[in-house]
Short mmCIF file of C-alpha atoms in Angstrom, two decimals:
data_model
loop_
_atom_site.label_atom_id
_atom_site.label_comp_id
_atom_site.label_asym_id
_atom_site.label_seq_id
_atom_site.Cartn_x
_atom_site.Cartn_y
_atom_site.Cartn_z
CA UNK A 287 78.62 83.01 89.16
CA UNK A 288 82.43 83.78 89.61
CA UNK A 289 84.31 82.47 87.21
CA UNK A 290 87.65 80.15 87.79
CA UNK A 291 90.79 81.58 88.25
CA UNK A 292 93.26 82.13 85.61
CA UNK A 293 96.58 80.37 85.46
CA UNK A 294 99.31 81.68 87.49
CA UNK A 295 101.66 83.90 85.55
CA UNK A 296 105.11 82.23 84.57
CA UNK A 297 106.28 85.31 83.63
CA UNK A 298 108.09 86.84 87.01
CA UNK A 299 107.49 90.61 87.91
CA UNK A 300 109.65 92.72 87.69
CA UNK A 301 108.11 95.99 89.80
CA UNK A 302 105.16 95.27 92.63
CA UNK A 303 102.43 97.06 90.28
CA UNK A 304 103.21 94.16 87.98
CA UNK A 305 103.00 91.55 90.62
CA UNK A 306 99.39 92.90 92.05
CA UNK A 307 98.28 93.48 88.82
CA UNK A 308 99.02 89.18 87.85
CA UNK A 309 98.02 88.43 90.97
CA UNK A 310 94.51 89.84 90.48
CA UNK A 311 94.38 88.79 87.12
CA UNK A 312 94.94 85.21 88.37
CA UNK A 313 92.46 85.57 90.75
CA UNK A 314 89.76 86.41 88.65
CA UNK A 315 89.52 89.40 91.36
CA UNK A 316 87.14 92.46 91.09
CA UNK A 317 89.54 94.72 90.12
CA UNK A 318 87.12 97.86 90.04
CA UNK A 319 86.28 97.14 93.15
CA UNK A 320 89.70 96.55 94.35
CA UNK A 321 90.86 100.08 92.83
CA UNK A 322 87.95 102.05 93.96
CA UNK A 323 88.98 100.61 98.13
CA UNK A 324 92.26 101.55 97.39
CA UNK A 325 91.28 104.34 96.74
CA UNK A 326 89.18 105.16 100.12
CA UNK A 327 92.07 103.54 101.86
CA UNK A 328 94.63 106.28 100.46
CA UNK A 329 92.26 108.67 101.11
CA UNK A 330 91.43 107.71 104.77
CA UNK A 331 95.29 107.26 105.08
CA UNK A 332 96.16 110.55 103.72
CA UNK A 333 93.55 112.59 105.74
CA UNK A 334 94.06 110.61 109.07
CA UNK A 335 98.32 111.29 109.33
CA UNK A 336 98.24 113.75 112.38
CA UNK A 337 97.16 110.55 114.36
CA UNK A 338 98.65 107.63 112.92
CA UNK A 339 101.92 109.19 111.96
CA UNK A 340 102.90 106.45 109.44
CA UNK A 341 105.01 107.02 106.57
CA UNK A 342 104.92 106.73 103.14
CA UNK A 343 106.78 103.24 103.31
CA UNK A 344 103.35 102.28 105.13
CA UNK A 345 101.54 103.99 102.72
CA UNK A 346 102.53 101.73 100.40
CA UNK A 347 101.92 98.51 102.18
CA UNK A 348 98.16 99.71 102.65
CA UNK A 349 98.04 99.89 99.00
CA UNK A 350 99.62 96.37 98.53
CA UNK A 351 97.04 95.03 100.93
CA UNK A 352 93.93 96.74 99.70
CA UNK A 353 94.57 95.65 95.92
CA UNK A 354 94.81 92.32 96.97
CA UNK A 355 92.30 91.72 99.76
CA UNK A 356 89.70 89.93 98.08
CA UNK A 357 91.88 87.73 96.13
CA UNK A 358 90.91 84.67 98.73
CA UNK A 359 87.73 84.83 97.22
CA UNK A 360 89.34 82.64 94.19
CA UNK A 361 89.91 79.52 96.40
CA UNK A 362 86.45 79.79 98.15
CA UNK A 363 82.87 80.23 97.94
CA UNK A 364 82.14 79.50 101.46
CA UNK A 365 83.62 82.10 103.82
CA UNK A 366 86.98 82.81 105.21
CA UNK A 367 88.21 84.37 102.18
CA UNK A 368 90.33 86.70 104.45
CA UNK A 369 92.47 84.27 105.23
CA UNK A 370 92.69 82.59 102.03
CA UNK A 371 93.65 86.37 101.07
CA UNK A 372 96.67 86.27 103.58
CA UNK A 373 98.04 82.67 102.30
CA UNK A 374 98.18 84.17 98.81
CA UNK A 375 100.02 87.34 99.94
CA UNK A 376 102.44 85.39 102.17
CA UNK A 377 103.15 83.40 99.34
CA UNK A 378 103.17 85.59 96.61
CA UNK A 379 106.38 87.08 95.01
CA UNK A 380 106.50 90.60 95.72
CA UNK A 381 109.32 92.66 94.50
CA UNK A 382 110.18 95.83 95.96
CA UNK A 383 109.28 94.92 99.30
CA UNK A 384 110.79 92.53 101.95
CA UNK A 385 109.85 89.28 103.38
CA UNK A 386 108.76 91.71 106.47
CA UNK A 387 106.76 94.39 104.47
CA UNK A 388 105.01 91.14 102.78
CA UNK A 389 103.63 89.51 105.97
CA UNK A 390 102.75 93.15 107.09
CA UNK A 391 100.95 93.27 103.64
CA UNK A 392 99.20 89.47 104.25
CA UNK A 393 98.22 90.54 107.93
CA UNK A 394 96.25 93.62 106.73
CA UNK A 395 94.35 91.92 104.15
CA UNK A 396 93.30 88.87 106.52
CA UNK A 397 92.00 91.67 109.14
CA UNK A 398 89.85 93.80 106.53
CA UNK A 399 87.19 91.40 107.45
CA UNK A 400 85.69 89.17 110.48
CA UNK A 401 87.79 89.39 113.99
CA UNK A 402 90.37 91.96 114.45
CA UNK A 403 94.13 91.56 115.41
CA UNK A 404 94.21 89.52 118.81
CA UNK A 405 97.81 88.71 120.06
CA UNK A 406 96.33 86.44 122.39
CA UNK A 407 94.87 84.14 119.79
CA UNK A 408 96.54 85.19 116.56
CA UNK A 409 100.15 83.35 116.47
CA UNK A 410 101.26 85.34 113.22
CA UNK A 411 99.84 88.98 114.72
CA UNK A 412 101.71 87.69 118.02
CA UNK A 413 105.23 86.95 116.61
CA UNK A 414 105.48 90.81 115.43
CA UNK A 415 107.19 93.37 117.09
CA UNK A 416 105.01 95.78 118.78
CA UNK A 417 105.69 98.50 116.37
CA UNK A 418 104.74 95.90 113.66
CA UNK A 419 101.66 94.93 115.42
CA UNK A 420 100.42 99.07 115.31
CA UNK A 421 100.87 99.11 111.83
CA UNK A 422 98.93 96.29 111.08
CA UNK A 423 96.55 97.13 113.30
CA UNK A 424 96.25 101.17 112.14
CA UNK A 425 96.14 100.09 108.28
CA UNK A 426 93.43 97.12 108.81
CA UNK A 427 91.54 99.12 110.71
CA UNK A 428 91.56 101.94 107.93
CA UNK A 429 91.14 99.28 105.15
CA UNK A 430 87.98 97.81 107.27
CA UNK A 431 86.28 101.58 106.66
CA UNK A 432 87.27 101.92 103.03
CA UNK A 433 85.93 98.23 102.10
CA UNK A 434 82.34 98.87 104.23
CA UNK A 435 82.47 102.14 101.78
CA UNK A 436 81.78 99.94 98.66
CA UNK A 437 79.68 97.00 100.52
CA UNK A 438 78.10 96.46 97.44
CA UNK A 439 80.62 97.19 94.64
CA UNK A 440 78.94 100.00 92.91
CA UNK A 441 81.68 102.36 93.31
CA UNK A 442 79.48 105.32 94.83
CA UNK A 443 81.07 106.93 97.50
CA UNK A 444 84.18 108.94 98.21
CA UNK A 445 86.13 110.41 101.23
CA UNK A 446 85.50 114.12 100.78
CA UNK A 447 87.15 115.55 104.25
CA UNK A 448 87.83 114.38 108.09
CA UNK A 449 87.56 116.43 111.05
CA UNK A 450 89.52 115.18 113.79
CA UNK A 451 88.85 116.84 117.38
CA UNK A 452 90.28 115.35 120.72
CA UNK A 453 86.85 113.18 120.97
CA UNK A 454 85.43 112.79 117.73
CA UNK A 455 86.57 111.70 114.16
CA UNK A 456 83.80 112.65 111.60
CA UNK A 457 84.23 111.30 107.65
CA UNK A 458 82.61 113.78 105.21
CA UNK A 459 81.40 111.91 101.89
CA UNK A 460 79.79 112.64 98.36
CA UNK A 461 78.21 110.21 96.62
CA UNK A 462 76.33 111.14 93.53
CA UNK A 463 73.42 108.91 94.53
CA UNK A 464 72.02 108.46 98.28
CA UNK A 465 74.62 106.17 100.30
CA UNK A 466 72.37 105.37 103.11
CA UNK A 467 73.69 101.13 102.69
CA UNK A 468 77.27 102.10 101.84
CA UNK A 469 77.66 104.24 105.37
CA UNK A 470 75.44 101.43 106.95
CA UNK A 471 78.18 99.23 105.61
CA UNK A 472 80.82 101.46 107.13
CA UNK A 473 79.59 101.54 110.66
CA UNK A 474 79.43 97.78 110.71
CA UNK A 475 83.37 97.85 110.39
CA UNK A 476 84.30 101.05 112.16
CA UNK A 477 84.68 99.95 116.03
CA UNK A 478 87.77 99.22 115.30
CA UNK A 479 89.34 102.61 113.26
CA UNK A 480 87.19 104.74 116.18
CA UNK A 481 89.15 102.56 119.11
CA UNK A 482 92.50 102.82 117.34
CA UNK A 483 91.96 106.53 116.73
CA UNK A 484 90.70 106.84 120.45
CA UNK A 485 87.47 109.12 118.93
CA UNK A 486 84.04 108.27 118.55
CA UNK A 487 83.79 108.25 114.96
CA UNK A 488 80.72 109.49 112.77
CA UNK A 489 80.37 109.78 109.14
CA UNK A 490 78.64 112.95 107.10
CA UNK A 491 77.23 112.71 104.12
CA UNK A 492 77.81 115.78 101.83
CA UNK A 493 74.57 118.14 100.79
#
């Protein structure tokens, strides 16, 4: 059973690191599994530049957003935790980053899970500027990958390579164990990484 949430901090951060790190802790998060996505996410990020030709500043905001995705999990037990997720964010105080960079943040964490950004039926994802709206879009649909990579929290798999051709995308892996659930889990949430990317998108398990 999960356990309650901590307290909120009274103690204001001074750097973003410490604000992610009280909000997980108030959370009661799953930190391991929280670093470990991260993690993939960077990867993914890193590996994938020639096509989504983000910056570092972006970079950043994926790593924001992936620490903190599951964090709506602490005000439910019955779904929808993505959007609890975004609430939190949008509230949250971030330092470092600006009221912009924040919502950016909230909007990437409510799409790692369940419908993807819709400007016809998503008022916040709407009310961005388009170049706003490809970020979000590009970094959820990275994050999506990363968190079907540890489906079931057992930190097993890791990003070992991408190929990208003018048709295909293919993820190498290694996992120590066989990963036949955690690439199952992958695939569920990839439509949307292999439409941004404009590839057909496979994913190889290392010998």
């Amino acid at each position: 059973m999960r356990k309650p949430p901590s307290p909120a901090p009274n103690k204001k951060a001074k750097t973003i690191s410490d604000a992610v790190k009280a909000l997980l802790d108030a959370s009661n998060a799953d930190v391991r599994h929280a670093k470990h996505v991260t993690s993939l996410a960077l990867k993914l990020f890193d590996k994938l530049v020639e096509i989504h030709t983000l910056s570092s500043r972006e970079r950043l905001l994926l790593k924001v957003a992936a620490m903190l995705h599951d964090i709506g999990w602490s005000r439910t037990t019955n779904g929808g935790h993505h959007k609890h997720s975004r609430d939190m964010i949008i509230g949250a105080e971030l330092p470092e980053i600006t009221d912009r960079e924040r919502n950016i943040c909230a909007l990437i964490a409510r799409y790692h899970n369940k419908a993807e950004p819709d400007a016809s039926r998503h008022g916040s994802y709407a009310a961005l500027k388009r170049s706003d709206q490809m970020i979000v879009s590009w970094l959820a649909a990275i994050l999506r990958v990363a968190d079907g990579f540890d489906c079931l929290h057992n930190n097993k798999i890791t990003v070992a390579g991408c190929k990208i051709d003018k048709k295909s995308l293919t993820i190498s892996l290694a996992a120590k164990k066989d990963c036949t659930a955690e690439i199952r889990g992958a695939k569920r949430k990839s439509g949307f990484l292999a439409r941004m990317s404009g590839r057909d998108l496979t994913f190889k398990p290392c010998p």
